Short mmCIF file of C-alpha atoms and ligand atoms in Angstrom, two decimals:
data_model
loop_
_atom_site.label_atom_id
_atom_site.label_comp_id
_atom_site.label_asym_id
_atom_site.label_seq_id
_atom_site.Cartn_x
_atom_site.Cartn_y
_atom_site.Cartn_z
CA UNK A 1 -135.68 105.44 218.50
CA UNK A 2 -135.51 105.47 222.50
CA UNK A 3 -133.28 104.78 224.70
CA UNK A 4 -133.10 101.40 227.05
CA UNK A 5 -131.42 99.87 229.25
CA UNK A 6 -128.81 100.40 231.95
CA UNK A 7 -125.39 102.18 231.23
CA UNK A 8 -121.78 102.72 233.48
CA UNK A 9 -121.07 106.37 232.35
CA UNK A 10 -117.74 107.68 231.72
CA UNK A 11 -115.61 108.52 235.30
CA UNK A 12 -115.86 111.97 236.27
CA UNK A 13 -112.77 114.58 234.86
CA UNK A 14 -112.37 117.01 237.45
CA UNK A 15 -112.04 114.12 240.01
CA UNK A 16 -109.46 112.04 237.72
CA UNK A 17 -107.51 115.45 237.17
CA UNK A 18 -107.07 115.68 241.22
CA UNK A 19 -106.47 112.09 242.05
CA UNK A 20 -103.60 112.15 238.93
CA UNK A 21 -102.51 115.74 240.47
CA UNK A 22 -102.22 114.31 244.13
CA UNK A 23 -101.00 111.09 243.38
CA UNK A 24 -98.00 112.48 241.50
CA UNK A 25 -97.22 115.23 244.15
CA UNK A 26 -97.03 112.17 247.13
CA UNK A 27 -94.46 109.93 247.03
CA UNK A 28 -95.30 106.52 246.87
CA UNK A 29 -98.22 104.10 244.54
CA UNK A 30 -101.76 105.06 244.27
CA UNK A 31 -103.65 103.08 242.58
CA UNK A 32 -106.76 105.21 241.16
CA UNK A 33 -109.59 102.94 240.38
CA UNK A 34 -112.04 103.93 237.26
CA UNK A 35 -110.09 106.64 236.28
CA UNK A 36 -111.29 108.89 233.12
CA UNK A 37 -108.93 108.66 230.60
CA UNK A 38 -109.53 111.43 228.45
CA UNK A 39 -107.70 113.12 226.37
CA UNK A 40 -107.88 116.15 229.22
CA UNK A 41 -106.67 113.76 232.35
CA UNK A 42 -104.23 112.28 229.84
CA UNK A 43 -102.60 116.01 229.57
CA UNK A 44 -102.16 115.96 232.96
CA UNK A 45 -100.60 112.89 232.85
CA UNK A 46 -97.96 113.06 230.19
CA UNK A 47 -97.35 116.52 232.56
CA UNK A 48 -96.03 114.45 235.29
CA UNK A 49 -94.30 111.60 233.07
CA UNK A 50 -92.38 114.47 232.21
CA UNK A 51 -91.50 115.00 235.72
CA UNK A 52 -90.73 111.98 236.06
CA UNK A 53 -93.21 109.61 237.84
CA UNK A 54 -94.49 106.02 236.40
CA UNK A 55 -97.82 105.12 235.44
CA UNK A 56 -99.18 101.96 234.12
CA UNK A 57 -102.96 101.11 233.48
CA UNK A 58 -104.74 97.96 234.04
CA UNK A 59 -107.82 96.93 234.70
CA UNK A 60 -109.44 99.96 234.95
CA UNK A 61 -106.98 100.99 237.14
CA UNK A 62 -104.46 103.67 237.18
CA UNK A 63 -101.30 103.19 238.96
CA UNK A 64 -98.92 105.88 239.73
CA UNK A 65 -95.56 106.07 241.16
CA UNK A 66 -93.94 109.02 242.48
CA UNK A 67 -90.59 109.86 243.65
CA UNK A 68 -92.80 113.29 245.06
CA UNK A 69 -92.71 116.74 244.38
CA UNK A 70 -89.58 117.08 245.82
CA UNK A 71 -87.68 114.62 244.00
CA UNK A 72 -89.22 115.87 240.55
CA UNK A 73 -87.27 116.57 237.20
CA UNK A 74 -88.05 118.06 234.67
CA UNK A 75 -87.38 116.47 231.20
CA UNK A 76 -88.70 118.89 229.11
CA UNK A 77 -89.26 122.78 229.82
CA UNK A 78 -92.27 122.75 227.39
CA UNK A 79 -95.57 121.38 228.97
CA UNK A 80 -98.34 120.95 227.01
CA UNK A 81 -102.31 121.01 228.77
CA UNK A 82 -103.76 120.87 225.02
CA UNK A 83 -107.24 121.71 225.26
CA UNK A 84 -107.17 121.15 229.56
CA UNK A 85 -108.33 124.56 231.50
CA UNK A 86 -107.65 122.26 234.58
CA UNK A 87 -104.71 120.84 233.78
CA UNK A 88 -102.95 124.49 232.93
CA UNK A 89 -105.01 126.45 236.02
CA UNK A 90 -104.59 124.03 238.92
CA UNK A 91 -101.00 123.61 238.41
CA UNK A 92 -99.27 126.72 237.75
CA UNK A 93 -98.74 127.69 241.26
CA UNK A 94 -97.15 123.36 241.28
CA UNK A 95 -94.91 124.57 238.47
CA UNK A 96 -93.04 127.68 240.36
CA UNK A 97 -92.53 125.02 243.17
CA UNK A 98 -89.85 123.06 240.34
CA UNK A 99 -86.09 124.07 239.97
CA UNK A 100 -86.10 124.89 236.73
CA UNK A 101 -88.20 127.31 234.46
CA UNK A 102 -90.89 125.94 232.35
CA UNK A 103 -92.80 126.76 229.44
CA UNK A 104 -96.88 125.99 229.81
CA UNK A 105 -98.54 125.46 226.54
CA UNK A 106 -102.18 124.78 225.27
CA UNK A 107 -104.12 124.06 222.11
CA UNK A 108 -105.84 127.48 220.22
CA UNK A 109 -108.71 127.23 222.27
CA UNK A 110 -106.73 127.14 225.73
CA UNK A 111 -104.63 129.65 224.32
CA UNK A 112 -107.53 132.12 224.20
CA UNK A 113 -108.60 131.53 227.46
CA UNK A 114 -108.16 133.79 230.67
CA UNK A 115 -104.96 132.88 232.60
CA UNK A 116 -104.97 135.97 234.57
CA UNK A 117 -107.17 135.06 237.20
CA UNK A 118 -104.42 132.44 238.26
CA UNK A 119 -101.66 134.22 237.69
CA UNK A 120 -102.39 137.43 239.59
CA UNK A 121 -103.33 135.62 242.66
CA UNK A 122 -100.19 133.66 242.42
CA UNK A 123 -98.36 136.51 241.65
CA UNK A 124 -99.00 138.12 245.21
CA UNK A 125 -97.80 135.16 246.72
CA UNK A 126 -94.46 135.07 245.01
CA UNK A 127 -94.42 133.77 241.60
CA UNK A 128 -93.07 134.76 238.79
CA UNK A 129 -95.35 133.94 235.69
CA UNK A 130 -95.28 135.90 232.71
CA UNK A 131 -98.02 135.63 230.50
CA UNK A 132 -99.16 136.26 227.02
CA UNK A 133 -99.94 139.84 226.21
CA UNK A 134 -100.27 139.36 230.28
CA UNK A 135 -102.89 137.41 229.74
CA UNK A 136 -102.90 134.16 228.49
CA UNK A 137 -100.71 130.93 227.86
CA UNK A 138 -98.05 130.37 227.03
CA UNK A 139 -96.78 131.22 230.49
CA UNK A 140 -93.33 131.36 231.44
CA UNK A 141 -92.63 130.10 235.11
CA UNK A 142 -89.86 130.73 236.92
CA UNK A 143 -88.83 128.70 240.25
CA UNK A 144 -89.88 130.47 242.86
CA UNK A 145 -90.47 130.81 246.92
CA UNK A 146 -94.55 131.04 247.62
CA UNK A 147 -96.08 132.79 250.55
CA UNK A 148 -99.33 132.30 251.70
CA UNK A 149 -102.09 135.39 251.26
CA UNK A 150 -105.51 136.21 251.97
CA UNK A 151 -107.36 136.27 248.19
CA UNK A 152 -110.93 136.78 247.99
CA UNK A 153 -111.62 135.35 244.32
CA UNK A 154 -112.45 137.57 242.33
CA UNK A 155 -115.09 134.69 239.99
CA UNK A 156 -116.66 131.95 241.28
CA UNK A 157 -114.10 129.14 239.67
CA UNK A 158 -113.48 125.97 241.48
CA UNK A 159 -110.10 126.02 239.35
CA UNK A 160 -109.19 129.25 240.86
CA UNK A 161 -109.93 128.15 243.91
CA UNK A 162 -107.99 124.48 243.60
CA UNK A 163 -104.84 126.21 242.08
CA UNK A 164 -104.74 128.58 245.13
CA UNK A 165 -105.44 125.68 247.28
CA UNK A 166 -102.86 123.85 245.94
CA UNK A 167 -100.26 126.98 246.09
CA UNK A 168 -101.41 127.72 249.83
CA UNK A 169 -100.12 123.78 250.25
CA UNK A 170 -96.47 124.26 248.99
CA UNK A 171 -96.28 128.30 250.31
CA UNK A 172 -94.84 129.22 253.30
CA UNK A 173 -97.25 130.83 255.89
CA UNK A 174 -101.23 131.08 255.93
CA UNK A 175 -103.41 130.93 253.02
CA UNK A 176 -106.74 132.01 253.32
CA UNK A 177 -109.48 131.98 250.22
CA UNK A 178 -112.24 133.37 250.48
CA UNK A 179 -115.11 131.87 248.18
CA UNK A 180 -118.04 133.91 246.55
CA UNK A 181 -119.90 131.04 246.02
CA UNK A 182 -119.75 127.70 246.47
CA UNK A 183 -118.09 126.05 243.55
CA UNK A 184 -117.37 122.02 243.50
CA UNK A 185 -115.71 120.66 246.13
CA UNK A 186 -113.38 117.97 244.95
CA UNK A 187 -110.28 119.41 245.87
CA UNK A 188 -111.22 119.83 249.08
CA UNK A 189 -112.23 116.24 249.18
CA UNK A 190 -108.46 115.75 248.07
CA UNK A 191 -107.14 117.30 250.67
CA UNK A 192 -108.84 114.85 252.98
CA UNK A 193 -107.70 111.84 251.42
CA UNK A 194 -104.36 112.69 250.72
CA UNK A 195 -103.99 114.04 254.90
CA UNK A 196 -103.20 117.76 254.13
CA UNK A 197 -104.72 119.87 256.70
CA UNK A 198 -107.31 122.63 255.93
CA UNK A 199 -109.73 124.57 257.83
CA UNK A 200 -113.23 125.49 255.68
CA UNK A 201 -115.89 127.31 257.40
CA UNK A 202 -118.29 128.37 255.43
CA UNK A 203 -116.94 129.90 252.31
CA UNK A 204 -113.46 130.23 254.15
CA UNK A 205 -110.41 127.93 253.48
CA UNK A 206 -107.46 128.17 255.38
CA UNK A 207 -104.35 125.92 254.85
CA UNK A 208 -101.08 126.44 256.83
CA UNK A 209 -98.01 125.25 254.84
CA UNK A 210 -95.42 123.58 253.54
CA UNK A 211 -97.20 120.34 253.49
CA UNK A 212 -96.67 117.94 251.14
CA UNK A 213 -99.49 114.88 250.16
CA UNK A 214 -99.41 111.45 251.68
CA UNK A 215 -100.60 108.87 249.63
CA UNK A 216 -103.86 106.74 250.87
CA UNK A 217 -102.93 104.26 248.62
CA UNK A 218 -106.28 104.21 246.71
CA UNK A 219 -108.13 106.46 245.14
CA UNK A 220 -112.13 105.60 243.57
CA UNK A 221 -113.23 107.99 240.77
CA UNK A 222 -117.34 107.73 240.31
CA UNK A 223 -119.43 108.66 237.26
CA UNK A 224 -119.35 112.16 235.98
CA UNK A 225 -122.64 113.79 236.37
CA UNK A 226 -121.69 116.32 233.53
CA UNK A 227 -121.19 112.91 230.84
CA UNK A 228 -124.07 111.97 232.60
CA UNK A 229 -126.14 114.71 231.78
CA UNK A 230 -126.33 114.00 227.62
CA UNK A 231 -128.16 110.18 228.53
CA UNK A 232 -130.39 111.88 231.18
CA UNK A 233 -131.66 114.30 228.59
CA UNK A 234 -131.51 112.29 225.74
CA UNK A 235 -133.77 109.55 227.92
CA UNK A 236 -135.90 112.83 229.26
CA UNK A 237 -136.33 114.31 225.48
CA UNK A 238 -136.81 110.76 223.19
CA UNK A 239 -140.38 109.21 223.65
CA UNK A 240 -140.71 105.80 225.20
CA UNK A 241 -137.36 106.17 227.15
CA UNK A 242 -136.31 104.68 229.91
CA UNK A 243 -132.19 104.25 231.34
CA UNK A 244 -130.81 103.73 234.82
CA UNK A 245 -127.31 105.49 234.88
CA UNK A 246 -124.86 103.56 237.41
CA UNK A 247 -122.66 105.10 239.72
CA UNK A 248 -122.74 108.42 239.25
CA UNK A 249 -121.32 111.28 240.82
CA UNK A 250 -124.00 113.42 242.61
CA UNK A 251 -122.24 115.73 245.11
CA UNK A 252 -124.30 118.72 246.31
CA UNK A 253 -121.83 121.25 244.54
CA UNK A 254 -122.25 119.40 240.84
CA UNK A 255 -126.07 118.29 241.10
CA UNK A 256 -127.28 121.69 240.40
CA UNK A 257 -128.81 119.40 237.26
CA UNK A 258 -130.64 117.23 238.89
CA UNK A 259 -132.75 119.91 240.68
CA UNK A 260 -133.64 121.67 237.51
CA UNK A 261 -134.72 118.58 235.79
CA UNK A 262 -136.91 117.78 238.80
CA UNK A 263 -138.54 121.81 238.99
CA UNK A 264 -139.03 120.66 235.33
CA UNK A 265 -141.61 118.21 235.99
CA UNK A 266 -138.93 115.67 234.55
CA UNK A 267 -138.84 112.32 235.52
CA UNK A 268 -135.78 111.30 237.78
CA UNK A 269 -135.40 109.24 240.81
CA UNK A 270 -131.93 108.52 242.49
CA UNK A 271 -131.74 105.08 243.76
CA UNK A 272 -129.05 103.15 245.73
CA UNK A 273 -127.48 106.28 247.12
CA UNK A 274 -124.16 105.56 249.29
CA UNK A 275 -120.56 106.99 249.04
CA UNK A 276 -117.64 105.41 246.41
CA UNK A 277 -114.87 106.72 247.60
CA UNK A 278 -114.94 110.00 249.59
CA UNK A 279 -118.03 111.31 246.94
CA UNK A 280 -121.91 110.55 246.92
CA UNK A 281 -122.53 108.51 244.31
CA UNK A 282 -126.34 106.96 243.45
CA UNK A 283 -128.21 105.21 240.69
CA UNK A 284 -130.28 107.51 238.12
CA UNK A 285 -133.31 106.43 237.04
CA UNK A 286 -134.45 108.23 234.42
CA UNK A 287 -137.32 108.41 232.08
CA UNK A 288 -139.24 110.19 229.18
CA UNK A 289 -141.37 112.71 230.21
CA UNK A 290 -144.23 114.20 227.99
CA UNK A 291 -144.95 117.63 229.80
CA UNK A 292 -142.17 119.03 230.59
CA UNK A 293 -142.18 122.48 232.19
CA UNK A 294 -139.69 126.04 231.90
CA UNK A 295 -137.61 127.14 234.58
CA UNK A 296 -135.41 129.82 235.46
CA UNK A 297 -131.89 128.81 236.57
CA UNK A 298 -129.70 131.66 237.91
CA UNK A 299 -127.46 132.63 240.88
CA UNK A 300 -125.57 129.77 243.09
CA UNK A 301 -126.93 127.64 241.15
CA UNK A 302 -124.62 128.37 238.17
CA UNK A 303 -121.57 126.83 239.11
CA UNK A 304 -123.82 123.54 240.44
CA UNK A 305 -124.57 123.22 236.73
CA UNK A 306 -121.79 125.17 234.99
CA UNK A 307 -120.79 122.51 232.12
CA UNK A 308 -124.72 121.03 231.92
CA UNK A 309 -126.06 124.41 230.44
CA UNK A 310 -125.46 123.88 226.74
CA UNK A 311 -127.23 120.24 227.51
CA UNK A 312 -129.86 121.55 229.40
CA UNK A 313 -130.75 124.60 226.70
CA UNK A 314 -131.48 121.40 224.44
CA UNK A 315 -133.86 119.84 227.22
CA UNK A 316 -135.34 123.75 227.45
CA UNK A 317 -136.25 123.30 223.66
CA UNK A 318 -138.63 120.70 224.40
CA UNK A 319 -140.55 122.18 227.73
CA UNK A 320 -143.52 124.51 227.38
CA UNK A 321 -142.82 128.03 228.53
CA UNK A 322 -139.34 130.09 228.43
CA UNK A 323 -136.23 129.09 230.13
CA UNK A 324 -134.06 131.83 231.47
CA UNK A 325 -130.78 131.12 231.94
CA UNK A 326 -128.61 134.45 233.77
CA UNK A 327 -126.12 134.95 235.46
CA UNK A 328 -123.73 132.53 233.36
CA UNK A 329 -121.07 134.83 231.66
CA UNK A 330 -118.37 132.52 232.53
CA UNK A 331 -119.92 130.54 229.93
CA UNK A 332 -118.18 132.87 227.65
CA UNK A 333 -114.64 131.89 228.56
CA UNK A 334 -114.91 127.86 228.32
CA UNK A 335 -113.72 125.78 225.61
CA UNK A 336 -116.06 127.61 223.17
CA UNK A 337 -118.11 130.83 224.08
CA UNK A 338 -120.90 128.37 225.35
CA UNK A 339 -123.37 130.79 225.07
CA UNK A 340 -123.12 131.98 221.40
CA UNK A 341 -122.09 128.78 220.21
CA UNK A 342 -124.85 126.36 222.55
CA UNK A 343 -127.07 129.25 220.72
CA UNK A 344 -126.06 129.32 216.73
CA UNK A 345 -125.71 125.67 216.82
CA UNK A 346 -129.56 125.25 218.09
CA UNK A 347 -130.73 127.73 216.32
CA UNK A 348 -129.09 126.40 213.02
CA UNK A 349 -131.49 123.23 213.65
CA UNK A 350 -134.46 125.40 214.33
CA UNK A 351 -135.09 126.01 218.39
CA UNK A 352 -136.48 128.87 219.42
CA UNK A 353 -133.43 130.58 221.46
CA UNK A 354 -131.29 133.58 222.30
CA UNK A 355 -128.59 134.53 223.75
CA UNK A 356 -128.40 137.48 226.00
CA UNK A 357 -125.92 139.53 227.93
CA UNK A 358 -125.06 136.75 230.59
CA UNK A 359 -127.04 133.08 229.66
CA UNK A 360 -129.82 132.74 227.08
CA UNK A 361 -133.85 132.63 226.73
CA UNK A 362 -134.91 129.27 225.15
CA UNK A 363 -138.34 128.75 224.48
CA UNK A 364 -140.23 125.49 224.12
CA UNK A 365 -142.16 123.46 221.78
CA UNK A 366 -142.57 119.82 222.72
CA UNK A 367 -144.08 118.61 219.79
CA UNK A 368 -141.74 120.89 217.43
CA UNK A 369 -139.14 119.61 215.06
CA UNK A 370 -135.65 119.99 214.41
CA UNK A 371 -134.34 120.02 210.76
CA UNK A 372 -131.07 119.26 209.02
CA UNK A 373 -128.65 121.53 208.97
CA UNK A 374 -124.68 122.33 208.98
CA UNK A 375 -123.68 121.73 212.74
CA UNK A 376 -120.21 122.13 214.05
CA UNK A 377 -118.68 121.26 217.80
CA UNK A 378 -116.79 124.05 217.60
CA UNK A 379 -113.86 121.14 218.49
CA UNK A 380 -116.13 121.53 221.96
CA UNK A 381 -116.53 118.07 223.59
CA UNK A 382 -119.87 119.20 225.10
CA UNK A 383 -121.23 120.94 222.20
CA UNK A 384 -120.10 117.70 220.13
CA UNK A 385 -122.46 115.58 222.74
CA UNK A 386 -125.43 118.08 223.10
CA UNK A 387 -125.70 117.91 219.27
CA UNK A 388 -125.50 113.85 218.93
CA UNK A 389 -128.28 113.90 221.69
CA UNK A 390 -130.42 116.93 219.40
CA UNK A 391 -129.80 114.71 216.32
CA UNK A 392 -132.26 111.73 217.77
CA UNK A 393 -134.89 114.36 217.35
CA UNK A 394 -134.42 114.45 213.48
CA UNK A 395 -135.81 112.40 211.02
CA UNK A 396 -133.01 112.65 209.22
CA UNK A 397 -128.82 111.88 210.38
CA UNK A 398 -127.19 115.37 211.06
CA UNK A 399 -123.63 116.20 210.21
CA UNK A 400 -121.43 117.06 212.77
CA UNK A 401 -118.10 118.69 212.25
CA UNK A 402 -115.60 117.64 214.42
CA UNK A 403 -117.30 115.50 216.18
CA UNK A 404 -114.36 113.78 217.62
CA UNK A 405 -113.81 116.59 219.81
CA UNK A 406 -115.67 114.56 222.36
CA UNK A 407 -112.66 112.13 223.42
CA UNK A 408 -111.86 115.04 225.57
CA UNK A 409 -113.88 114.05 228.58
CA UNK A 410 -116.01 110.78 226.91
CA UNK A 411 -113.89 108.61 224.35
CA UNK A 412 -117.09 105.97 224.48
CA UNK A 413 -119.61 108.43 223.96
CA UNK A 414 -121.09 107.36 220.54
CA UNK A 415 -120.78 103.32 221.59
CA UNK A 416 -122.12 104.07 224.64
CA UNK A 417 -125.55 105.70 223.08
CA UNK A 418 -125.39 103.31 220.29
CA UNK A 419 -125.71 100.27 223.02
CA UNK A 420 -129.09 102.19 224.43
CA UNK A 421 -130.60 102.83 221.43
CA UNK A 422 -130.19 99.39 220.38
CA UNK A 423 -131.61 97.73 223.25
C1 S3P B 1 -113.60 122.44 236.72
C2 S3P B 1 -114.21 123.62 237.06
C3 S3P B 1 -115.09 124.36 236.16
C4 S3P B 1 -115.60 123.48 235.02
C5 S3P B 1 -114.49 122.69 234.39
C6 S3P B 1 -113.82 121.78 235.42
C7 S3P B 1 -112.70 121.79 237.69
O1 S3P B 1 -114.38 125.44 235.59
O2 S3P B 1 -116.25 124.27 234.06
O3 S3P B 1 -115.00 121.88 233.34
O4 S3P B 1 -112.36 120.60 237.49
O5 S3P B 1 -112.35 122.44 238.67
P1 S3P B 1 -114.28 126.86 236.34
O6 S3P B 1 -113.56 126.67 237.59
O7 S3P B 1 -113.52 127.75 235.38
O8 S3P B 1 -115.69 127.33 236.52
#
């Protein structure tokens, strides 16, 4: 069955997490128009409720009220990010800022993941976080004085690089980060809106605090290119296909996706493009495409892609040739390990793919099929999508376990693809 029609996709997380992150920290109302609300942004949410600011939604609008970071307090020690790797990383450096310790909590799979990269940076400039086995939640966070550093991160990790950005905001003194490669840019974009003052040449950022966030009143979140990313390969992959995507998202530092699809031969034309908010937003028109080619994606382009690649191994499985993906360990330490599970779940349906050291080697058969088999999300909201957009390849419906996983960054997935398919 293909997919028709036109489709708003879900707002974009990383940008809802920042405008819900800034708008807390300045006192005053923001209202945040189209914000994503996720059970990830919600996490960050309840976070602040806890600290005491007001939020009401209406309209497809988000309105906070803050007495600011100054006038926080805290309700309860315990914080809870759930299954959020933003919520927990960009504000743990916040957290020392409070007057009283705190406890920061996730689900099993946050619990897992790497909170050392945050914590030794922070660390340096003052805290006092004590993790896990020293290395993952929960953390204990004690109130602390922060001094600004020179860090070179150590990963390319646009959360490591927004928590320190945020820290270098509230610390004393200079902060400078230094950036391997560029990562997305949204915080930066924050910065700007909210009138703190940074310096970025380059892959430099420099921020001289204390400074605190001043409200702009409004805030506009656009589509998220990584929700995005299951219709444009579902319309790419199903024959007869054709969807225009509204508003989406397509800053240079997240469209890493767009410019594989297009070395792919695939068909995809942005229309309409303007600015919504501070972010590039445009129109994507997007439709099936028969001969679809292999590519190699490796290097800076990575991070442009980072939560695309279990998606775009799917769209691999149906272009002629073998896809290399490299360079894309961090893949291990997301929600799921991306690559083993993007890989067993695939494979389970029968696509030709394997995983290697750092990424995997998919190779193509456009006219192949996929059978039925036992799938599972892994309770990973990607890996939950990617396999509802493999399933309208089968003849037959495939089981996925715990598929509701996906309200994580796209509550509407499922009505959302229903609606194409039916038009
Ligand atoms: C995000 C950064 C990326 C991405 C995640 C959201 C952000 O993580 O995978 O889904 O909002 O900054 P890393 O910084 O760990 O690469």
């Amino acid at each position: 069955m293909a997919l028709k029609g036109c489709l708003t996709v879900a707002s974009d997380k990383s940008i809802t997490h920042r405008a819900i992150i800034f708008s807390s920290l300045a006192k005053g109302t923001t209202n945040i128009y189209h914000p994503l609300l996720g059970a990830d942004c919600l996490s960050t949410l309840a976070i602040f409720e806890n600290f005491g600011i007001h939020s009401q939604i209406k309209d497809d609008c988000l309105t906070i009220t803050s007495p600011g970071l100054d006038a926080f307090e805290v309700q309860s020690s315990i914080l809870d990010a759930k299954n959020s790797g933003t919520t927990a990383r960009l504000l743990m450096g916040v957290f020392s800022y409070l007057n009283e310790p705190v406890t920061l909590i996730g689900d099993e799979s946050l619990s897992k993941r790497p909170m050392g990269r945050v914590m030794t940076p922070l660390t340096q400039m003052g805290a006092r976080i004590e993790l896990q086995d020293g290395a993952t939640l929960p953390a204990q966070i004690s109130p602390s004085q922060l001094s600004g550093i020179d860090y070179e991160l150590p990963v390319a990790s646009a959360q490591v690089k927004s928590a320190m950005m945020l820290a270098g905001m509230l610390a004393k003194g200079r902060t400078t980060i230094y950036e391997p490669v560029p990562t997305r840019d949204h915080t930066e974009k924050m910065f700007e809106d909210f009138s703190i003052q940074y310096q970025k040449v380059n892959r430099v950022i420099t921020i001289e605090g204390p400074q605190l966030p001043q409200t702009p009143k409004e805030v506009f979140v656009p589509g998220d290119i990584s929700s995005a990313a299951f219709f444009i390969v579902a319309a790419l992959i199903v024959p007869g296909s054709h969807v225009t995507i509204k508003n989406v998202g397509v800053n240079e530092t997240r469209s890493g996706i767009i410019d594989v699809i297009r070395s792919m031969g695939g068909k995809i034309t942005l229309l309409n493009e303007r600015y919504f908010g501070g972010e590039p937003v445009a129109d994507l028109d997007v439709a099936y495409t028969k001969d679809l080619v292999a590519t190699t994606v490796e290097g800076e382009m990575i991070p442009r892609l980072i939560d695309e690649i279990p998606i775009l191994a799917l769209l691999a499985t149906r272009a002629s040739g073998t896809t290399i993906i490299k360079d894309a360990e961090e893949l291990k330490v997301k929600e799921t390990n991306r690559i083993d599970v993007t890989v067993e779940q695939l494979k389970a349906i029968g696509a030709d793919i394997q995983a290697t050291e750092d990424g995997m080697m998919i190779t193509g058969h456009p006219e192949g099929v996929f059978y039925e088999a036992n799938v599972s999300s892994h309770k990973d909201h990607r890996i939950a999508m990617m396999l509802c957009v493999a399933s309208l390849l089968l003849e037959k419906p495939l089981l996925i376990e715990d598929i509701e996983s996906m309200d994580v960054s796209y509550p509407d997935f499922l009505k959302h693809l229903q609606a194409l398919l039916e038009n």
